[in-house]
Tab-separated table of C-alpha atoms and ligand atoms in Angstrom:
chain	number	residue	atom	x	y	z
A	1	UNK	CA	92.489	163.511	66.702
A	2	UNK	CA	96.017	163.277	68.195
A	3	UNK	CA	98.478	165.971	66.544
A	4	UNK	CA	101.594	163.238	67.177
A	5	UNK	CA	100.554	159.852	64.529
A	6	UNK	CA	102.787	158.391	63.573
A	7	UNK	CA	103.084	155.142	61.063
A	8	UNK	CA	105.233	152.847	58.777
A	9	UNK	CA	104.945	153.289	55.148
A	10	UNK	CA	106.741	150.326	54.440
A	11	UNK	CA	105.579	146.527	55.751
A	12	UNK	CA	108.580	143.793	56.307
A	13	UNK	CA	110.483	142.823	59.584
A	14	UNK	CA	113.220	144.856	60.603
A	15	UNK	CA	114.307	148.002	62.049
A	16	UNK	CA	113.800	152.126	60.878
A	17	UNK	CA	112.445	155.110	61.499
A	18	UNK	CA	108.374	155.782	63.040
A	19	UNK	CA	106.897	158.094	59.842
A	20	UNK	CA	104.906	161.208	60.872
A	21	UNK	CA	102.100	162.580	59.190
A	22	UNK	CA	103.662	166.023	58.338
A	23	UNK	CA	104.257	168.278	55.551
A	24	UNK	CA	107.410	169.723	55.161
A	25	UNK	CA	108.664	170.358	59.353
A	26	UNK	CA	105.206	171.012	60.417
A	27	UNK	CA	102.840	167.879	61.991
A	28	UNK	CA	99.726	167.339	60.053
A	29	UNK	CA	96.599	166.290	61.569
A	30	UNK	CA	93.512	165.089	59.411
A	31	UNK	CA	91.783	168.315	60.176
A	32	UNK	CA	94.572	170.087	59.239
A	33	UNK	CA	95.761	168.597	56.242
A	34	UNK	CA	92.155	168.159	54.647
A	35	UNK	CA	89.264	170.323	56.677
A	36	UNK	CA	91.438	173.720	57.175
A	37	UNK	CA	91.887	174.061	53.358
A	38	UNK	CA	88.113	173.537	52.197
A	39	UNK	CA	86.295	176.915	50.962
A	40	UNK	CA	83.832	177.424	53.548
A	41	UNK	CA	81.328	177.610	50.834
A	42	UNK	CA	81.527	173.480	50.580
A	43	UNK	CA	81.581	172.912	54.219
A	44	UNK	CA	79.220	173.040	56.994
A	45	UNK	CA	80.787	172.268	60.515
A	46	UNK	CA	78.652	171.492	63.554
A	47	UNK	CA	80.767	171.770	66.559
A	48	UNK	CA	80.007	170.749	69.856
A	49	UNK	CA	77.199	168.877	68.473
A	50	UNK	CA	76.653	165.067	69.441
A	51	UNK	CA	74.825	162.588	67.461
A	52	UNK	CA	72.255	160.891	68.417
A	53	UNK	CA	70.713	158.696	66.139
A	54	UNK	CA	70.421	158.057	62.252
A	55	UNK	CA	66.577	159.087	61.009
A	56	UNK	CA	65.478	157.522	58.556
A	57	UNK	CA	62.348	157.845	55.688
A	58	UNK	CA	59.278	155.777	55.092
A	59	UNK	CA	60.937	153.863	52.819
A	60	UNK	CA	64.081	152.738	55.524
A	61	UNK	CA	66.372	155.158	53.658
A	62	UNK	CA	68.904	156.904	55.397
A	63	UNK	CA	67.546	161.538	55.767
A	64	UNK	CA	69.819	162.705	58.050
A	65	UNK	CA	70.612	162.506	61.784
A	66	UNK	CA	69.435	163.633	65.469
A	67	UNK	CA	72.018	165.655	66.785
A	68	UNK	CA	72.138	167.682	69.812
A	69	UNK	CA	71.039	170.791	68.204
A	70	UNK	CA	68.679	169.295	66.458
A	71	UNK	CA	68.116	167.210	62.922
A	72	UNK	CA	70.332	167.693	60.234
A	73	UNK	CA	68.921	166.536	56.709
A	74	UNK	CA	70.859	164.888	54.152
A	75	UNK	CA	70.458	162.557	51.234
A	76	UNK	CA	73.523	160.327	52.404
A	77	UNK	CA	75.272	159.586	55.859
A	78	UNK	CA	78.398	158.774	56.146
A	79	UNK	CA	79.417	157.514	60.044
A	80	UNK	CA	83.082	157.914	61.294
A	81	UNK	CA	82.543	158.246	65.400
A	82	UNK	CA	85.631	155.780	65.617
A	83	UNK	CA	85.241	152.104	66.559
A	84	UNK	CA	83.770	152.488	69.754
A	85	UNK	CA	81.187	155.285	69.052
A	86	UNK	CA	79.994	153.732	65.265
A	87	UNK	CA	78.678	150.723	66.709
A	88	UNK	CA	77.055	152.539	69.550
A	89	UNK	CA	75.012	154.463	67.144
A	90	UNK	CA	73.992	151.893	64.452
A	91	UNK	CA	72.367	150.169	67.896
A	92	UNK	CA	70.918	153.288	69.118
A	93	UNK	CA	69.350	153.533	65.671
A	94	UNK	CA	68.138	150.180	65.380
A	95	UNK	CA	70.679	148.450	64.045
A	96	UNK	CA	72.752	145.900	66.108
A	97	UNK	CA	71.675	142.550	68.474
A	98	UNK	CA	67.786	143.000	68.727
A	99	UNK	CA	67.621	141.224	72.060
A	100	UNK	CA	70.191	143.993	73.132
A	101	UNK	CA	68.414	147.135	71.340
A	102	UNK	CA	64.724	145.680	72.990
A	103	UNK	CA	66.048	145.371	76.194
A	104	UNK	CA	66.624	149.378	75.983
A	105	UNK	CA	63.080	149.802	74.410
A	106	UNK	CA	65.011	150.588	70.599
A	107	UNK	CA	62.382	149.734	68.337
A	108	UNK	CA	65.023	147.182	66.076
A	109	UNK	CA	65.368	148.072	62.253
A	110	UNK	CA	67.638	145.512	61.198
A	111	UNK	CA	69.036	143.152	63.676
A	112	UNK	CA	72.723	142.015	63.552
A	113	UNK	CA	74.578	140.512	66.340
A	114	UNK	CA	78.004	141.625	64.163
A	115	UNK	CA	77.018	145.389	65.684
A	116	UNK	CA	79.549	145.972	68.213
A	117	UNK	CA	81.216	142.576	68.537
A	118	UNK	CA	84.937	141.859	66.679
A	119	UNK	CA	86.624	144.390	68.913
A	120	UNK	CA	90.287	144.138	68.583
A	121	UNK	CA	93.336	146.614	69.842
A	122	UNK	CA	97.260	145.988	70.142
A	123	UNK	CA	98.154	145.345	73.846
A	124	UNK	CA	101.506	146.736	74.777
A	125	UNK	CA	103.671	146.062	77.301
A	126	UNK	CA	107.752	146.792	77.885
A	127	UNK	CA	110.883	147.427	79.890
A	128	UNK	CA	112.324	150.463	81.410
A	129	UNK	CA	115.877	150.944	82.429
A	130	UNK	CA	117.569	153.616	84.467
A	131	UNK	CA	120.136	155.890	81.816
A	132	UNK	CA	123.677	156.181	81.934
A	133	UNK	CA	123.516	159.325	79.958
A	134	UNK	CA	121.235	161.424	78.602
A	135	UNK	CA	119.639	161.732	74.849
A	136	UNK	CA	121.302	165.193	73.644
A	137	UNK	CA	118.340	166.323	71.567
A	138	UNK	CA	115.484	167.979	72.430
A	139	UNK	CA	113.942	167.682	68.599
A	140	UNK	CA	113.034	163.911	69.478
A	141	UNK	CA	108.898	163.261	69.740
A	142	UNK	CA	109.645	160.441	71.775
A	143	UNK	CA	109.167	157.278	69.716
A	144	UNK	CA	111.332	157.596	66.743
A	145	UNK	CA	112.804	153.922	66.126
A	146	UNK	CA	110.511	150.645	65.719
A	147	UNK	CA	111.617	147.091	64.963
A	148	UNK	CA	109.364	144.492	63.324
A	149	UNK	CA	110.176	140.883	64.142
A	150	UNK	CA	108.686	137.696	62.397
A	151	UNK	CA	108.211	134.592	64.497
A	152	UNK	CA	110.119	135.435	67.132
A	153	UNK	CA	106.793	136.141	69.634
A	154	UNK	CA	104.076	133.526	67.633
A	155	UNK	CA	104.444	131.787	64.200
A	156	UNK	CA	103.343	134.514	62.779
A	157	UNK	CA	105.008	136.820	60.324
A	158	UNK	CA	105.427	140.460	61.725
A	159	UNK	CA	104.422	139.126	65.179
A	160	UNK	CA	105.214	142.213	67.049
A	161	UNK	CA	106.669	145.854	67.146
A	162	UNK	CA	109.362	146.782	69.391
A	163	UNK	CA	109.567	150.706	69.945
A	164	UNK	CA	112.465	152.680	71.327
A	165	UNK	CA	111.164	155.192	73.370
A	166	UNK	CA	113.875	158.003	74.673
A	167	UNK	CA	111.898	159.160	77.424
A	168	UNK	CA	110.695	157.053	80.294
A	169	UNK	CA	107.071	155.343	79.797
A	170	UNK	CA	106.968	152.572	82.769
A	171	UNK	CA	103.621	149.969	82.795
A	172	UNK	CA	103.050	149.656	86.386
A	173	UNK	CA	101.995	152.848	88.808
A	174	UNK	CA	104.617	151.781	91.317
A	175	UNK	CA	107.703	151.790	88.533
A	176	UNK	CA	106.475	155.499	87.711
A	177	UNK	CA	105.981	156.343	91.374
A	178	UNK	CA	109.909	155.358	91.768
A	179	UNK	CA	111.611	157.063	89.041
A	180	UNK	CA	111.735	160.816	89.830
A	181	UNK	CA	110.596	163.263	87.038
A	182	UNK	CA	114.015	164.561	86.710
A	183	UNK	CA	115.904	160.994	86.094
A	184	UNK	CA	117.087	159.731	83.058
A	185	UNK	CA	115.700	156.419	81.855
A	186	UNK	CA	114.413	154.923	78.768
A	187	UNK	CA	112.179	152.597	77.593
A	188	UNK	CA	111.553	149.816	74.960
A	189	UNK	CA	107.736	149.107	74.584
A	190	UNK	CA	106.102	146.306	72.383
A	191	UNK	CA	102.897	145.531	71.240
A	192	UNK	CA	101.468	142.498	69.436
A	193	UNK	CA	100.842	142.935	65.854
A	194	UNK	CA	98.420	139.862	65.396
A	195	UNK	CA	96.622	139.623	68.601
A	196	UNK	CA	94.060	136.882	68.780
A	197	UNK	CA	91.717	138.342	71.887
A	198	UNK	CA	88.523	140.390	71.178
A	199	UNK	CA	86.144	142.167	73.031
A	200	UNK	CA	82.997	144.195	72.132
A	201	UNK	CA	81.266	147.348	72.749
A	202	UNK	CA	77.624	147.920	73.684
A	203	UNK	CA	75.187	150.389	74.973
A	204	UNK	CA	74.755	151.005	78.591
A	205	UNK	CA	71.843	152.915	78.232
A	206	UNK	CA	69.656	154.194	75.493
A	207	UNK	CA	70.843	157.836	76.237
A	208	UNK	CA	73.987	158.716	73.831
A	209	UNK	CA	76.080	160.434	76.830
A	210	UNK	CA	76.411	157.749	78.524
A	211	UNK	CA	79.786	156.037	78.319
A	212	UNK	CA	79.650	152.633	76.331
A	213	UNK	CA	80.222	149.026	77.906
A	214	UNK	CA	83.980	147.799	76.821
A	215	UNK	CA	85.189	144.306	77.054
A	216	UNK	CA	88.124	145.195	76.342
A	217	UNK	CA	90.352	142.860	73.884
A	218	UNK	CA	93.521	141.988	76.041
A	219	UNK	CA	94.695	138.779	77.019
A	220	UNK	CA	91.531	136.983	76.972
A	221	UNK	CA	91.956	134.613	74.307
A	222	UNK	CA	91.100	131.360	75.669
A	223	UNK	CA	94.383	129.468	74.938
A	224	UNK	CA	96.432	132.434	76.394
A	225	UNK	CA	98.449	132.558	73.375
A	226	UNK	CA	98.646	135.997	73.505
A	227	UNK	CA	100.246	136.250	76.559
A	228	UNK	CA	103.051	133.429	75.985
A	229	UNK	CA	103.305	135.865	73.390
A	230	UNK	CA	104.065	139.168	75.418
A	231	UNK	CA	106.176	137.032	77.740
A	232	UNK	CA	108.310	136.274	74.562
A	233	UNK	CA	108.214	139.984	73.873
A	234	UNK	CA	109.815	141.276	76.596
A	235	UNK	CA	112.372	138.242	76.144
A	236	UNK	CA	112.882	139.629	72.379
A	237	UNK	CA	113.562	143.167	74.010
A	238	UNK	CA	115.807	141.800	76.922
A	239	UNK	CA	117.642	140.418	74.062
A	240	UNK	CA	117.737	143.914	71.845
A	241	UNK	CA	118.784	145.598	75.356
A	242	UNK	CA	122.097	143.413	75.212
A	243	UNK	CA	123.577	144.639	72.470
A	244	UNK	CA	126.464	146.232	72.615
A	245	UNK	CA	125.275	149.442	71.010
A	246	UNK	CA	123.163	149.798	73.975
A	247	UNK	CA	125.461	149.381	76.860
A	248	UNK	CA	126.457	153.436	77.333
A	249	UNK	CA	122.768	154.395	77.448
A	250	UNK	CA	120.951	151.370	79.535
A	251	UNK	CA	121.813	151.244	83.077
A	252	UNK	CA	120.042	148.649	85.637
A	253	UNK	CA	116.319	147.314	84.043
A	254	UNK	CA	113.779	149.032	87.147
A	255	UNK	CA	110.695	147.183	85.057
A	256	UNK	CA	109.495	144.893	85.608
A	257	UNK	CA	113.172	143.782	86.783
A	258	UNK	CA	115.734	141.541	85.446
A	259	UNK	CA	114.986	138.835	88.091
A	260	UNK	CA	111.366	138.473	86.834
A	261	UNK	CA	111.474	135.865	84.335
A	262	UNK	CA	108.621	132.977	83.984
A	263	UNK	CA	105.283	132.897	85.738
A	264	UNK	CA	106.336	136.115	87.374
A	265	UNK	CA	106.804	137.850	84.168
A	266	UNK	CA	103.527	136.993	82.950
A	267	UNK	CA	101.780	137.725	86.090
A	268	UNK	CA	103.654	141.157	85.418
A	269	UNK	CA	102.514	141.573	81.795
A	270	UNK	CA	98.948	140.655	82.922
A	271	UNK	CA	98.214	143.020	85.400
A	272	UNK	CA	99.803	146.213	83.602
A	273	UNK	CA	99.021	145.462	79.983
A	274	UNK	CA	98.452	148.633	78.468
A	275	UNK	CA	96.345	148.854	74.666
A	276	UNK	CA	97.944	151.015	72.256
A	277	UNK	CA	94.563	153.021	72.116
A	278	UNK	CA	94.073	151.356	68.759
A	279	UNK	CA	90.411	149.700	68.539
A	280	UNK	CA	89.051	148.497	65.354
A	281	UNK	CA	86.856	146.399	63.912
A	282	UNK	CA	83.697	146.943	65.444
A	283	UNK	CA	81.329	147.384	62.206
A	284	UNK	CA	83.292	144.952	59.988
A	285	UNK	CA	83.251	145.150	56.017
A	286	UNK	CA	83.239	141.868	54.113
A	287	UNK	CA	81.099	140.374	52.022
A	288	UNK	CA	79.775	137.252	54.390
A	289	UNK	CA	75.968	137.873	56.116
A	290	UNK	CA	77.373	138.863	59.357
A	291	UNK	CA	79.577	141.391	57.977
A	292	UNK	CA	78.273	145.366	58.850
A	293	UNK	CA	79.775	146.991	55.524
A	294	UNK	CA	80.143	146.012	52.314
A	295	UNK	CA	83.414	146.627	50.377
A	296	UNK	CA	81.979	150.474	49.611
A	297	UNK	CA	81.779	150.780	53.369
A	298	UNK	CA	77.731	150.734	52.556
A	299	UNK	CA	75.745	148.951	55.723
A	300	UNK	CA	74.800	145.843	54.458
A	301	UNK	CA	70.552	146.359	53.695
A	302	UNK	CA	70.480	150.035	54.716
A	303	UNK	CA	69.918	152.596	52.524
A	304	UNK	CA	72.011	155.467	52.374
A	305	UNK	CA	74.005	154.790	55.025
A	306	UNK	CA	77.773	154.335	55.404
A	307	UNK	CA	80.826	153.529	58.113
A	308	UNK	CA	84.209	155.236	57.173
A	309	UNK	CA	86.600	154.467	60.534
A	310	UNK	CA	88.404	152.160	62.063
A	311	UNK	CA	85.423	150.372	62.637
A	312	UNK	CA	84.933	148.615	59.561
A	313	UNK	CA	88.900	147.316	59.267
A	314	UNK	CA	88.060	143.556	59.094
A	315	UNK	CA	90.383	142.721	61.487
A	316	UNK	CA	93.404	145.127	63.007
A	317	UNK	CA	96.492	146.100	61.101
A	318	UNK	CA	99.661	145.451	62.082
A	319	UNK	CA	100.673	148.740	62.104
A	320	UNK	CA	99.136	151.688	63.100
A	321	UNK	CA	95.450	152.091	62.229
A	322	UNK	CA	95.289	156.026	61.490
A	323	UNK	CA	96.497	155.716	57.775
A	324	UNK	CA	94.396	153.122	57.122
A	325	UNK	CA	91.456	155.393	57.877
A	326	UNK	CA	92.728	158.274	56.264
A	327	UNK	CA	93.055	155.796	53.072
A	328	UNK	CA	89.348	154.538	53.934
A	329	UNK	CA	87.726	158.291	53.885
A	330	UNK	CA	89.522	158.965	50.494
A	331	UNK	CA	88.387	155.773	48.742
A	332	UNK	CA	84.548	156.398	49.907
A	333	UNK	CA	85.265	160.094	48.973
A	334	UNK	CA	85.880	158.977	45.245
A	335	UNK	CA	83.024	156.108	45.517
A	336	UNK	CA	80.555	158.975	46.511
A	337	UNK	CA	81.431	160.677	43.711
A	338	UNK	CA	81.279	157.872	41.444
A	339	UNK	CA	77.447	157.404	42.556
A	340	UNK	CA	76.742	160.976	42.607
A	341	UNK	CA	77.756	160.712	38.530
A	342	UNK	CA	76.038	157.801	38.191
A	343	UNK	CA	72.645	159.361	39.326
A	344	UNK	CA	73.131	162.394	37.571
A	345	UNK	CA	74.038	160.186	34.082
A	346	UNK	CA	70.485	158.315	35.629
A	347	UNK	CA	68.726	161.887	34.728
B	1	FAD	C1	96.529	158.856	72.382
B	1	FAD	C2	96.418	158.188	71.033
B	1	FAD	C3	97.547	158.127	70.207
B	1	FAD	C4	97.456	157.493	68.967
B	1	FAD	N1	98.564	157.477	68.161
B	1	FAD	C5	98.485	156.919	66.941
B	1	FAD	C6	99.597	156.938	66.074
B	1	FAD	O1	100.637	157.476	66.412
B	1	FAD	N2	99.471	156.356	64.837
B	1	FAD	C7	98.308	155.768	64.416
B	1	FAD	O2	98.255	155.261	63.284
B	1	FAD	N3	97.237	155.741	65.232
B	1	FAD	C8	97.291	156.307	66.474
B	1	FAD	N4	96.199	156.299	67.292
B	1	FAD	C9	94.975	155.647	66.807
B	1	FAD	C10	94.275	156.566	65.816
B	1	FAD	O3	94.094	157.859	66.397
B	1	FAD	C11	92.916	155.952	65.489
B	1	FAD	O4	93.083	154.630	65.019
B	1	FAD	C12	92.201	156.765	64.429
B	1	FAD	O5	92.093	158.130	64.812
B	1	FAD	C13	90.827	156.186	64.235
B	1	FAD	O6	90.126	157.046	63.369
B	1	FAD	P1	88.562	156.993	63.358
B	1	FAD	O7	88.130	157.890	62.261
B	1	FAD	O8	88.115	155.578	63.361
B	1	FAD	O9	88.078	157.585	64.774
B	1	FAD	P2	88.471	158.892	65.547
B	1	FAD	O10	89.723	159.500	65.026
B	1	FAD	O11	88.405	158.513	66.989
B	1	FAD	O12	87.298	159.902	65.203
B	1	FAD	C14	85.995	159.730	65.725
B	1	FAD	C15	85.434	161.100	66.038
B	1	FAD	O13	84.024	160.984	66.282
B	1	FAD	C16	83.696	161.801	67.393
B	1	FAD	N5	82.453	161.252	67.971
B	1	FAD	C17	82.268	160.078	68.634
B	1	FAD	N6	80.965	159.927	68.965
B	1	FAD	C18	80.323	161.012	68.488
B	1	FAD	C19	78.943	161.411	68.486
B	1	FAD	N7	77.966	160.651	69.035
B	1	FAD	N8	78.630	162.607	67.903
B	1	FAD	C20	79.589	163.387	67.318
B	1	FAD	N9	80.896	163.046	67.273
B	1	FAD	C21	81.256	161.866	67.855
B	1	FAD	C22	84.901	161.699	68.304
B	1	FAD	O14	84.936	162.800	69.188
B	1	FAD	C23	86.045	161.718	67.287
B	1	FAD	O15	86.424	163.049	66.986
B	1	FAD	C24	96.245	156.933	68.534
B	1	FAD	C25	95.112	157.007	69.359
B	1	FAD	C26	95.200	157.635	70.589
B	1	FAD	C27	93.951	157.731	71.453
């Protein structure tokens, strides 16, 4: 997991500071802050270990999985591969769009056309400037400073994020390919907070190293809303730019260029829109038939199985997704131990 999340803590439009998952001065990652301080007694790690299916019992019950060292029994599973990697192996163990699974020879266990689909991610795009001067710290992590607007990009509330980023991040190769490493610019970034494409994930082959089939979820909504929207993003951050506070640090606008405005800018926007590397949604919990999960993250007619990721996030956030997750695996924590009292009260 990447040592440098960041989040919000707080939800309204407006401007203030990125939040770090950290403890004290020192960066906290979720191995770090909850695996490092278990007594090895109560943990078991298998590293460098893939897994390759879910087995299951006579009965249909969850026993363990297939990994690449082998099976590994267990009473319960809980899957957190991440939103492209959960889906991926509910279908390689049966469960996802039978016409999909039979077409790989997967002998289909429950079949749900949900598996996979739903796939949503916050596309990003942005503007970079050259500097007049330079940023006189060297304790920044980059992307310190965030604005939230509300219906300024759609008619949505908290329709996008603006981030100030004090180091150069340009969209298109030939913008990066023109600023030298050594120059000073900056750049403000955005990304939608409500996007309305999606995309969907599914097996390229049966064999679990194989790298998955993404349609990815940018800009393919069929009324093109969200790129009217991204065009009114970097029209938002034009606007921010032109501040006064501003005009001893931004020098000329090298992306995509202050003469690219209208049909130009959103041919720009389309062919470098970045994603925020923020999929979701893949397994979705709710409590409608299609849904994966159920609201204790339990697949829906499986036994002992459950999704714990970014998967199962009915739709994505509007910030961030990593504390969502993090809020997700200590929610099913206490659930587990709710049923685990239950069964021994059962006795
Ligand atoms: C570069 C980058 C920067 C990001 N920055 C931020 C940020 O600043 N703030 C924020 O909120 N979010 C950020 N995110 C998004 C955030 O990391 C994810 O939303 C979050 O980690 C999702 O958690 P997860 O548990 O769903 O999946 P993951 O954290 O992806 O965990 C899934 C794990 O499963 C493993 N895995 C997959 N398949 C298998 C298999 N078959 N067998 C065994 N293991 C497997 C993977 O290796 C991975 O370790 C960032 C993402 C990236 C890529």
């Amino acid at each position: 997991m990447s040592d440098s999340l960041w989040g919000f803590s707080e939800l309204s439009a407006g401007a203030g500071w990125v939040r770090l998952a950290a403890k004290g001065v020192s960066r906290r990652s979720s191995a770090t802050a909850y695996l490092h301080e278990m007594p090895s007694d109560r943990l078991t790690l298998a590293l460098n270990t893939t897994v390759i299916e879910i087995l299951f019992d006579s009965r249909g019950n969850a026993e363990g999985v297939l990994t690449t060292r082998g099976a590994i029994r267990a009473p319960q599973v809980v899957v957190c591969l991440g939103a492209l990697h959960s889906p991926l192996l509910m279908m390689r163990s049966g469960i996802g769009p039978g016409s999909h699974l039979r077409s790989f020879g997967i002998p289909v266990r429950a079949d749900r056309d949900s598996v996979g689909e739903n796939l949503q991610d916050h596309p990003l795009t942005g503007v970079t400037w050259s500097g007049k001067r330079s940023e006189a710290t060297d304790q920044s992590h980059g992307w310190e400073t965030a604005v939230f607007s509300s219906g300024e990009v759609s008619d949505e509330e908290l329709d996008a994020c603006v981030l100030f980023s004090t180091v150069p991040a340009p969209f298109a190769d030939s913008t990066s390919n023109r600023l030298s490493q050594n120059s000073v610019a900056y750049t403000m970034a955005m990304y939608l907070c409500r996007p309305k494409s999606r995309g969907r994930v599914r097996l390229r082959t049966a064999d679990p190293s194989a790298p998955p089939i993404v349609n990815a979820p940018l800009l393919n909504d069929p009324e093109r809303a969200d790129l009217s929207s991204m065009v009114r993003g970097i029209e938002l951050i034009r606007r921010i730019a032109a501040q006064p506070a501003f005009s001893e640090w931004l020098g000329t606008e090298v992306e995509p260029g202050e003469r690219v405005i209208g049909p130009e800018l959103a041919t720009f926007i389309a062919r470098n829109v970045s994603t925020m590397f923020h999929p979701t949604s893949t397994c979705r919990m709710g409590q409608d038939d299609d849904a994966v999960v159920d609201e204790d993250f339990r697949v829906r007619g499986i036994g002992g199985v459950r999704i714990v990721d970014a998967s199962v996030l009915p739709s994505i956030p509007t910030v961030p997704p990593y504390l969502s997750c993090v809020m997700f695996a200590e929610r099913c924590a206490e659930l587990m131990i709710r049923d685990s009292r239950l069964d021994d009260s059962h006795v």
